[in-house]
C-alpha positions as protocol buffer text, in pm:
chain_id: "A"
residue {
  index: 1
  type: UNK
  ca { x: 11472 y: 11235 z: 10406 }
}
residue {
  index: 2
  type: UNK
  ca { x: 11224 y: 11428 z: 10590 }
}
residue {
  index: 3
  type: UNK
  ca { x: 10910 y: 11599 z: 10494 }
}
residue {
  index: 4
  type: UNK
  ca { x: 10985 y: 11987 z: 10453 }
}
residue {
  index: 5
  type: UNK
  ca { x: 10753 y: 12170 z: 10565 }
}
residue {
  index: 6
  type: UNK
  ca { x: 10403 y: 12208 z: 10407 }
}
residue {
  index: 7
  type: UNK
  ca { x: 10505 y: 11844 z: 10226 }
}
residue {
  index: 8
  type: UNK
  ca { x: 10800 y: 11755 z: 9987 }
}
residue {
  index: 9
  type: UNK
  ca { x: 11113 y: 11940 z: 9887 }
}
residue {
  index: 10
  type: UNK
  ca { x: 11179 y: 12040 z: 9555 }
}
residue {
  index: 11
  type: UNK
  ca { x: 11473 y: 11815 z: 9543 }
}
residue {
  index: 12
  type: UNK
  ca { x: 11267 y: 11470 z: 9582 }
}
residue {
  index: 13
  type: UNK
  ca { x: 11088 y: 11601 z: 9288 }
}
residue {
  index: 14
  type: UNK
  ca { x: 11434 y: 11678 z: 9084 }
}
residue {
  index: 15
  type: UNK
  ca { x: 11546 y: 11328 z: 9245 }
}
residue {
  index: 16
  type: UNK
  ca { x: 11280 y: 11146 z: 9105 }
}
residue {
  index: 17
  type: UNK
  ca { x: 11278 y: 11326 z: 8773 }
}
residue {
  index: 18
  type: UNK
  ca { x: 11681 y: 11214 z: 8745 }
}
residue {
  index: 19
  type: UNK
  ca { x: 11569 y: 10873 z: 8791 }
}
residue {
  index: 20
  type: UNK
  ca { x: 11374 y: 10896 z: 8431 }
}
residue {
  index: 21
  type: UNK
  ca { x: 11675 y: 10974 z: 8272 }
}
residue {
  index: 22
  type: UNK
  ca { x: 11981 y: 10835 z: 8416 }
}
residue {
  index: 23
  type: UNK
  ca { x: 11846 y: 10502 z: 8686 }
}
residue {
  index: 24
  type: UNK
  ca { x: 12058 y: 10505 z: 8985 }
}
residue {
  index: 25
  type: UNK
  ca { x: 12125 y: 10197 z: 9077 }
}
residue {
  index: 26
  type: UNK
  ca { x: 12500 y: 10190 z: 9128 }
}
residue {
  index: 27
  type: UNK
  ca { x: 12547 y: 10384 z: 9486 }
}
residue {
  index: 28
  type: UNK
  ca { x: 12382 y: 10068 z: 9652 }
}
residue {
  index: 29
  type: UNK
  ca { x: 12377 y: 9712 z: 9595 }
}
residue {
  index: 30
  type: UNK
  ca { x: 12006 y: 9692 z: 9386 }
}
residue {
  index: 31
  type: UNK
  ca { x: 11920 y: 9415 z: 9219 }
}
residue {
  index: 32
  type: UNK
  ca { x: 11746 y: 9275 z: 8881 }
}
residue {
  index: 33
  type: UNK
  ca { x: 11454 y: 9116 z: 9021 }
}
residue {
  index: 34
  type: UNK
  ca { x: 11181 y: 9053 z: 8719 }
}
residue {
  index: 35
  type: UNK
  ca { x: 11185 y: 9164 z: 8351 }
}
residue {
  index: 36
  type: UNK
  ca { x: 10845 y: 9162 z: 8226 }
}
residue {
  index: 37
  type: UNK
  ca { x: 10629 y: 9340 z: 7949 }
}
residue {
  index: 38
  type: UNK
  ca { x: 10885 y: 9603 z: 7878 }
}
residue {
  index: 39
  type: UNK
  ca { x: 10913 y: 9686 z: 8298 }
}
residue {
  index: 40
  type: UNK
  ca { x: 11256 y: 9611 z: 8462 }
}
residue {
  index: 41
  type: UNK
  ca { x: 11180 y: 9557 z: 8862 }
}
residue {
  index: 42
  type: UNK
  ca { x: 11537 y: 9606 z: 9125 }
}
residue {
  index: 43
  type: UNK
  ca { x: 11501 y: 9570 z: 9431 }
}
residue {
  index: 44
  type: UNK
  ca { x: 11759 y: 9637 z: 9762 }
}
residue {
  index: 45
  type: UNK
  ca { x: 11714 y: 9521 z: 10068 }
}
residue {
  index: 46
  type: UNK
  ca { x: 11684 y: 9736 z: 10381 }
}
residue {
  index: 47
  type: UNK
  ca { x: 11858 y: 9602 z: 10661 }
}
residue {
  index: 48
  type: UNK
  ca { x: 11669 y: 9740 z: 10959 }
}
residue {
  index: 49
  type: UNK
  ca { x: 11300 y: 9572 z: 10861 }
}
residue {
  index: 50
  type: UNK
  ca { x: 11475 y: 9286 z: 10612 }
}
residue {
  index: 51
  type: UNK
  ca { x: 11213 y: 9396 z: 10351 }
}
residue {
  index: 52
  type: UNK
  ca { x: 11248 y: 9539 z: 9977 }
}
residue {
  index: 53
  type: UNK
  ca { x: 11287 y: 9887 z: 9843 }
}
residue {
  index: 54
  type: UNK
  ca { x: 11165 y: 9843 z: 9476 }
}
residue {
  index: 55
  type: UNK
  ca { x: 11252 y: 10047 z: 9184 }
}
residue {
  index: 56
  type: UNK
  ca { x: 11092 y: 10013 z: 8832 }
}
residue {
  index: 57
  type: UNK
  ca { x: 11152 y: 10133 z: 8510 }
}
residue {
  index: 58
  type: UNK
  ca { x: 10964 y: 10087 z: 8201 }
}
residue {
  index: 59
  type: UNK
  ca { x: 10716 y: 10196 z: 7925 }
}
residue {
  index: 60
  type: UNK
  ca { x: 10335 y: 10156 z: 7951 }
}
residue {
  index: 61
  type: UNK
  ca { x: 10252 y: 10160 z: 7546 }
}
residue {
  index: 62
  type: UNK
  ca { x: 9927 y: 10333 z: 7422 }
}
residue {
  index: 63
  type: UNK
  ca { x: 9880 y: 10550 z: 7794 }
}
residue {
  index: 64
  type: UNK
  ca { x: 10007 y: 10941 z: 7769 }
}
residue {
  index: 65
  type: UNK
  ca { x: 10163 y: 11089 z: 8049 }
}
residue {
  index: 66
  type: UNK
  ca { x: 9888 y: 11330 z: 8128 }
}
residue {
  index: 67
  type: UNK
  ca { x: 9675 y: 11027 z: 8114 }
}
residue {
  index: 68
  type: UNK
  ca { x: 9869 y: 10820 z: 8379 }
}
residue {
  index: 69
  type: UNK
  ca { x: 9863 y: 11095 z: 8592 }
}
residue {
  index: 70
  type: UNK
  ca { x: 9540 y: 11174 z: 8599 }
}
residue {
  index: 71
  type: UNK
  ca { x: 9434 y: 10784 z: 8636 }
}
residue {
  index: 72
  type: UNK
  ca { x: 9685 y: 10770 z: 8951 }
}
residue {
  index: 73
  type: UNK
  ca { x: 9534 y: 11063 z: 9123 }
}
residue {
  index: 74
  type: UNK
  ca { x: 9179 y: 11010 z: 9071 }
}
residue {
  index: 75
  type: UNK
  ca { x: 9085 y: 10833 z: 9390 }
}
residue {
  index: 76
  type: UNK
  ca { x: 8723 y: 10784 z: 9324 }
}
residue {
  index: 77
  type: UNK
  ca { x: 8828 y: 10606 z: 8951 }
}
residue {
  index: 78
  type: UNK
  ca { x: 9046 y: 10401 z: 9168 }
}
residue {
  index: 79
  type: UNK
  ca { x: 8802 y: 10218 z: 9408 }
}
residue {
  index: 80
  type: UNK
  ca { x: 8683 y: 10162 z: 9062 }
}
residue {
  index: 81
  type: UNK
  ca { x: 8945 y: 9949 z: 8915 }
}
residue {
  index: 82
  type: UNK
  ca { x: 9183 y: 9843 z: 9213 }
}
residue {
  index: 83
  type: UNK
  ca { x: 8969 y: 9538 z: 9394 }
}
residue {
  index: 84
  type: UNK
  ca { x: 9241 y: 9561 z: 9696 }
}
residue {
  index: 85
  type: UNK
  ca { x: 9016 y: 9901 z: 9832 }
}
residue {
  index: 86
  type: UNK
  ca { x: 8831 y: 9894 z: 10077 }
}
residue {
  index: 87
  type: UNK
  ca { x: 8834 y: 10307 z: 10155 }
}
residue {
  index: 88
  type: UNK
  ca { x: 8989 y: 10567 z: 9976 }
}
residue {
  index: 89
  type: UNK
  ca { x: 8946 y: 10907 z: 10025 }
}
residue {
  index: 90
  type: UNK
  ca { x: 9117 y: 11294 z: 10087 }
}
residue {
  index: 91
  type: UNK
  ca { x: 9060 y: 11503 z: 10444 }
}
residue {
  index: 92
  type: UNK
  ca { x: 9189 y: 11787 z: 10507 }
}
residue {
  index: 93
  type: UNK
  ca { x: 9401 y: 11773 z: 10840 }
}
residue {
  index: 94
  type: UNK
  ca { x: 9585 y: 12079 z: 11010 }
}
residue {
  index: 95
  type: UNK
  ca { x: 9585 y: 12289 z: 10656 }
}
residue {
  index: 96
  type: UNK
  ca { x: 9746 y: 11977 z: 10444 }
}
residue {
  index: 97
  type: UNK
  ca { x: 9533 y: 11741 z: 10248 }
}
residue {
  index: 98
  type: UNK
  ca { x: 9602 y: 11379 z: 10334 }
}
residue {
  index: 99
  type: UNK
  ca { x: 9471 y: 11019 z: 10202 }
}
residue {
  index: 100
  type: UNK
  ca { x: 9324 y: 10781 z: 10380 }
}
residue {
  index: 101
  type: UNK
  ca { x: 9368 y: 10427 z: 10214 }
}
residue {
  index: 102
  type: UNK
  ca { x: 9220 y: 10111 z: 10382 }
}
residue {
  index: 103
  type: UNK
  ca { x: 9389 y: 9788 z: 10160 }
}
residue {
  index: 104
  type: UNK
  ca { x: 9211 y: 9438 z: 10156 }
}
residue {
  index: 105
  type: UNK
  ca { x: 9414 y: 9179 z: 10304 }
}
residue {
  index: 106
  type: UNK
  ca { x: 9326 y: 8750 z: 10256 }
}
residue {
  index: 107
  type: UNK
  ca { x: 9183 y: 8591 z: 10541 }
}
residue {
  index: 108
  type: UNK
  ca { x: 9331 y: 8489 z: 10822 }
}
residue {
  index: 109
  type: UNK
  ca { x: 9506 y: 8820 z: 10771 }
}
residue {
  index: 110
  type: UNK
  ca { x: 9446 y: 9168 z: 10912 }
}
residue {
  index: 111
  type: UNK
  ca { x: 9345 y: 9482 z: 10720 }
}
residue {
  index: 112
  type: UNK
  ca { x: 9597 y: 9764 z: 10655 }
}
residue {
  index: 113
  type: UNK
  ca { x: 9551 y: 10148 z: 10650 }
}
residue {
  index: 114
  type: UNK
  ca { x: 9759 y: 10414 z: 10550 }
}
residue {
  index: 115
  type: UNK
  ca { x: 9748 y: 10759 z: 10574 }
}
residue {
  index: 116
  type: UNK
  ca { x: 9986 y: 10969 z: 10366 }
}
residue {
  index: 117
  type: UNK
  ca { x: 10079 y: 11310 z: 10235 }
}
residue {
  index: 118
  type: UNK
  ca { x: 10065 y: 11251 z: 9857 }
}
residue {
  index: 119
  type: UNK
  ca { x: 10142 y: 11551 z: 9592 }
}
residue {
  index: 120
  type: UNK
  ca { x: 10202 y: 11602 z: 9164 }
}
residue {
  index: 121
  type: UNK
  ca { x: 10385 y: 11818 z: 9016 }
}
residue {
  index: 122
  type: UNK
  ca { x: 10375 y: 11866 z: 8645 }
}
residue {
  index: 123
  type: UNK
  ca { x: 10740 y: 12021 z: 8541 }
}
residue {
  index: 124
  type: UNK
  ca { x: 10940 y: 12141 z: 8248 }
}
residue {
  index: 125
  type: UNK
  ca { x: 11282 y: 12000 z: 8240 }
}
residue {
  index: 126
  type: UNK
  ca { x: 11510 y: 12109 z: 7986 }
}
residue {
  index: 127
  type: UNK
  ca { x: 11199 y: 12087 z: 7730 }
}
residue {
  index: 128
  type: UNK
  ca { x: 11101 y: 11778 z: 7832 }
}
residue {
  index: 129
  type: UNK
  ca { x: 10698 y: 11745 z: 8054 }
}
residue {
  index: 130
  type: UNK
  ca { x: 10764 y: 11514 z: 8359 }
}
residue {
  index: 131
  type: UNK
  ca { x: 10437 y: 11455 z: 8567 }
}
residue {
  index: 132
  type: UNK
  ca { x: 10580 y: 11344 z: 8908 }
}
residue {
  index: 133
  type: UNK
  ca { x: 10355 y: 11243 z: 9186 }
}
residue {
  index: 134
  type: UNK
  ca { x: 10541 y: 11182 z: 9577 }
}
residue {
  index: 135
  type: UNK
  ca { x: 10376 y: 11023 z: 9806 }
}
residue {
  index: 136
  type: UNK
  ca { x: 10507 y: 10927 z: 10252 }
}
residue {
  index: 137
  type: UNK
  ca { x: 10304 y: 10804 z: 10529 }
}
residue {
  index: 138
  type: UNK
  ca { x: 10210 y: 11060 z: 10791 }
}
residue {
  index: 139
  type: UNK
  ca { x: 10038 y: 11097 z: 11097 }
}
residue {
  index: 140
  type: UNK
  ca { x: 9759 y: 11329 z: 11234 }
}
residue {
  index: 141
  type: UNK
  ca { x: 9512 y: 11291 z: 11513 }
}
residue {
  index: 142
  type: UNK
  ca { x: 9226 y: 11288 z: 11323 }
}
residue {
  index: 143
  type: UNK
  ca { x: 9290 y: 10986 z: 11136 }
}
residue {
  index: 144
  type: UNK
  ca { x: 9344 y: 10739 z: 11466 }
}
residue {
  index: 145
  type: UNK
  ca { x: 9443 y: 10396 z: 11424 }
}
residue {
  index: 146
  type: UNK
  ca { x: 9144 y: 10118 z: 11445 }
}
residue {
  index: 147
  type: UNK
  ca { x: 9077 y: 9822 z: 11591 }
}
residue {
  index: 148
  type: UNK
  ca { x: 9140 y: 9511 z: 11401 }
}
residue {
  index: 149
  type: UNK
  ca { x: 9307 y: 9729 z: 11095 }
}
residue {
  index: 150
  type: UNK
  ca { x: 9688 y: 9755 z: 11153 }
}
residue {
  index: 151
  type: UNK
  ca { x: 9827 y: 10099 z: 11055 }
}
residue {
  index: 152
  type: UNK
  ca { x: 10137 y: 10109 z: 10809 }
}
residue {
  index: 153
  type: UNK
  ca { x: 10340 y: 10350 z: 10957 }
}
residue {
  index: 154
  type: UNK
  ca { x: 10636 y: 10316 z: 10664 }
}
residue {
  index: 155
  type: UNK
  ca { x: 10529 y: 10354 z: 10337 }
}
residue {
  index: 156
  type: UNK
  ca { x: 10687 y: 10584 z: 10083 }
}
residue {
  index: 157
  type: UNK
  ca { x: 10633 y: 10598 z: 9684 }
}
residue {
  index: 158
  type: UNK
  ca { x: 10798 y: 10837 z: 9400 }
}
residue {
  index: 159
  type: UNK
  ca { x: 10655 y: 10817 z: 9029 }
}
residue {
  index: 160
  type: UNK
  ca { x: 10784 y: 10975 z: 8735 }
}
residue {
  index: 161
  type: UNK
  ca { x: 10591 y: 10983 z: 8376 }
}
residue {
  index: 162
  type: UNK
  ca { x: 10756 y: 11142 z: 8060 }
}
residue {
  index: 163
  type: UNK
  ca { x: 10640 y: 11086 z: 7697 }
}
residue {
  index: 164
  type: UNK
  ca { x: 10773 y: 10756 z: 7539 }
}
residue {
  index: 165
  type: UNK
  ca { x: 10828 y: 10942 z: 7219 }
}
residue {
  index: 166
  type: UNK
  ca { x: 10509 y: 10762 z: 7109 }
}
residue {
  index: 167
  type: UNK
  ca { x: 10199 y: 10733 z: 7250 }
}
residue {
  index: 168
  type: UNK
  ca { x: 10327 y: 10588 z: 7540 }
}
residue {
  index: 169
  type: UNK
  ca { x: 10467 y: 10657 z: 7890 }
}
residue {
  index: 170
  type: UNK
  ca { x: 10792 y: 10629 z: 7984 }
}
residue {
  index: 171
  type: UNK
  ca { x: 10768 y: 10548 z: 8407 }
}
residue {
  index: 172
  type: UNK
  ca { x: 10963 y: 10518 z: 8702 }
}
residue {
  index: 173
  type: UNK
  ca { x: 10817 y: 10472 z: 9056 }
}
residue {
  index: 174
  type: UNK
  ca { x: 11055 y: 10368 z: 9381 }
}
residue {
  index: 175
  type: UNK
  ca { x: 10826 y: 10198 z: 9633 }
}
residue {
  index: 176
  type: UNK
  ca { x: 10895 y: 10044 z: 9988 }
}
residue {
  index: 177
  type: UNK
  ca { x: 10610 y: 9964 z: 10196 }
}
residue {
  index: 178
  type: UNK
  ca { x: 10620 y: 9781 z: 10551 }
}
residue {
  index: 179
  type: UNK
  ca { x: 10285 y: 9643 z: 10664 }
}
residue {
  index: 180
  type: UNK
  ca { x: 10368 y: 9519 z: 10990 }
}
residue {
  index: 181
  type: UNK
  ca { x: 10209 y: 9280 z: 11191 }
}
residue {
  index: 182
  type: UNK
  ca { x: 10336 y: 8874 z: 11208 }
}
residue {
  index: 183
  type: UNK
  ca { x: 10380 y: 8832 z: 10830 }
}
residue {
  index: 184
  type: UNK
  ca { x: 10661 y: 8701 z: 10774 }
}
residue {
  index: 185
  type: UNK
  ca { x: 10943 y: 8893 z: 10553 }
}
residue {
  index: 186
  type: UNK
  ca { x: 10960 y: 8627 z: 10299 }
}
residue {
  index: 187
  type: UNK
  ca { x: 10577 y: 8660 z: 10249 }
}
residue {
  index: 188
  type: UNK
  ca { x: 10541 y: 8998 z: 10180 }
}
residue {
  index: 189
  type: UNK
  ca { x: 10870 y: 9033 z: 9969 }
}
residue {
  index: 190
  type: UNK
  ca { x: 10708 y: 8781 z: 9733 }
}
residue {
  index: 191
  type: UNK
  ca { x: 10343 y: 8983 z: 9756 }
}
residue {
  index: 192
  type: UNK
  ca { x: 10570 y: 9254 z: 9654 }
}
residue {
  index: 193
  type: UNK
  ca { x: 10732 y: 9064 z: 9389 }
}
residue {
  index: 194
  type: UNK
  ca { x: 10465 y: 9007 z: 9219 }
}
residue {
  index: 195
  type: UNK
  ca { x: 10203 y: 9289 z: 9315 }
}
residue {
  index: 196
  type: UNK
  ca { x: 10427 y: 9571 z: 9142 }
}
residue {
  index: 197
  type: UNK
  ca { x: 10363 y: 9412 z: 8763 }
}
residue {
  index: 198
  type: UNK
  ca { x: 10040 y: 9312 z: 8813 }
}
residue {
  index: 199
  type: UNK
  ca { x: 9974 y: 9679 z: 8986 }
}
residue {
  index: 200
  type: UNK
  ca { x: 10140 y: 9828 z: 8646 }
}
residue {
  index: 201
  type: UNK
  ca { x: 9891 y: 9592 z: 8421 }
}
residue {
  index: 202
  type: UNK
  ca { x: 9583 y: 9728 z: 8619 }
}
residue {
  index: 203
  type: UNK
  ca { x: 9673 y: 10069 z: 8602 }
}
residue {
  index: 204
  type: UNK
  ca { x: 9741 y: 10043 z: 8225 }
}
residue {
  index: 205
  type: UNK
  ca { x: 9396 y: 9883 z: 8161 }
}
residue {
  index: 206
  type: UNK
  ca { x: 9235 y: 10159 z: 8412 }
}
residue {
  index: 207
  type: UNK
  ca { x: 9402 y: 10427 z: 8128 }
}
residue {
  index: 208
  type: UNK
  ca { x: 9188 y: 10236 z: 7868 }
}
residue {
  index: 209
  type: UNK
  ca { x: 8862 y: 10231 z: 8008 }
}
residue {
  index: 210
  type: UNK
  ca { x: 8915 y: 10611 z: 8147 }
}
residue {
  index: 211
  type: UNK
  ca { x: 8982 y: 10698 z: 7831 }
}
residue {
  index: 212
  type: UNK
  ca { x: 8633 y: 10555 z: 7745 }
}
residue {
  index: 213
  type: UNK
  ca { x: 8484 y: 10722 z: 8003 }
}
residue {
  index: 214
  type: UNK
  ca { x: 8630 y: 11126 z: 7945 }
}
């Protein structure tokens, strides 16, 4: 689906609210990958790059919505708690505010950036408060590509936070991310594999010591 214009339609946000409630996973063949800590991982592979779409669905105990939220938008907390950062930041590009995101990769391996449209919407369906942030890689000529970093040019992320009925989050986030360059498929579907969970854990922990913090 394509950007509308001035960023997302309010259908990916209903789309990605329905998600919370009802998963879709029967229209295409997605699969149970992982089951860990209360977070059920599926995964369907796209044919054209032979890499994993990811969807995930769980509860992150003792982390409110509003907190969640807040701990995934805050950019500066995140350089902070995610040790894969190398730059993070907003900049304002032809009236729409973008994010720059320069990711740590292991030696012998090159750097990747990203630069994305990324937007929250905190909504009221049917009585129930659904924080939902979108976020799709862009392009604008201020942010050029640089040498010896290799530009993602497909990334695209949904998440979706409701009340567990606790103190807890219910979540869902879809995620598919293509890095490019000579890794091979295998590789990065297994950096995938196990990046998501461990991405969940560090977020939850980031909640905690935010919480300290405010």
């Amino acid at each position: 689906m394509e950007l509308a214009a001035g960023g997302f339609s309010g259908e990916q946000f209903r789309e990605a609210c329905a998600e919370l409630q009802q998963p879709a996973l029967a229209e295409a063949d997605w699969q149970l990958l992982v089951e860990t800590l209360g977070i059920s991982i599926y995964r369907l592979l796209d044919q054209k790059t032979g890499l994993y779409e990811y969807k995930v669905f769980g509860v992150l105990e003792d982390c409110s919505p509003t907190l969640l939220a807040d701990v995934y938008m805050d950019l500066d907390y995140r350089k902070q708690w995610d040790q894969y950062v190398k730059e993070l930041y907003e900049q304002e590009c032809n009236g729409q505010t973008v994010v720059y995101w320069e990711v740590k990769y292991p030696f012998p391996m090159s750097n990747r950036d990203y630069v994305y449209l990324r937007q929250r919407r905190d909504l009221d369906v049917e009585g129930r408060k659904i924080h939902v942030v979108l976020a799709q890689s862009t392009s604008v000529p201020q942010l050029v590509e640089r040498s010896g970093v290799i530009r993602v040019k497909q990334y695209k992320q949904s998440l979706a936070i409701e009340s567990d009925g606790k103190k807890g989050s219910k979540v869902f986030m879809y995620y598919f991310d293509n890095p490019g360059g000579q890794i091979p498929s295998w590789l990065i579907n297994w950096a995938a594999k196990n990046g998501v969970p461990n991405f969940l854990k560090d977020i939850a922990r980031a909640c905690q010591n935010y919480r300290k913090k405010t």
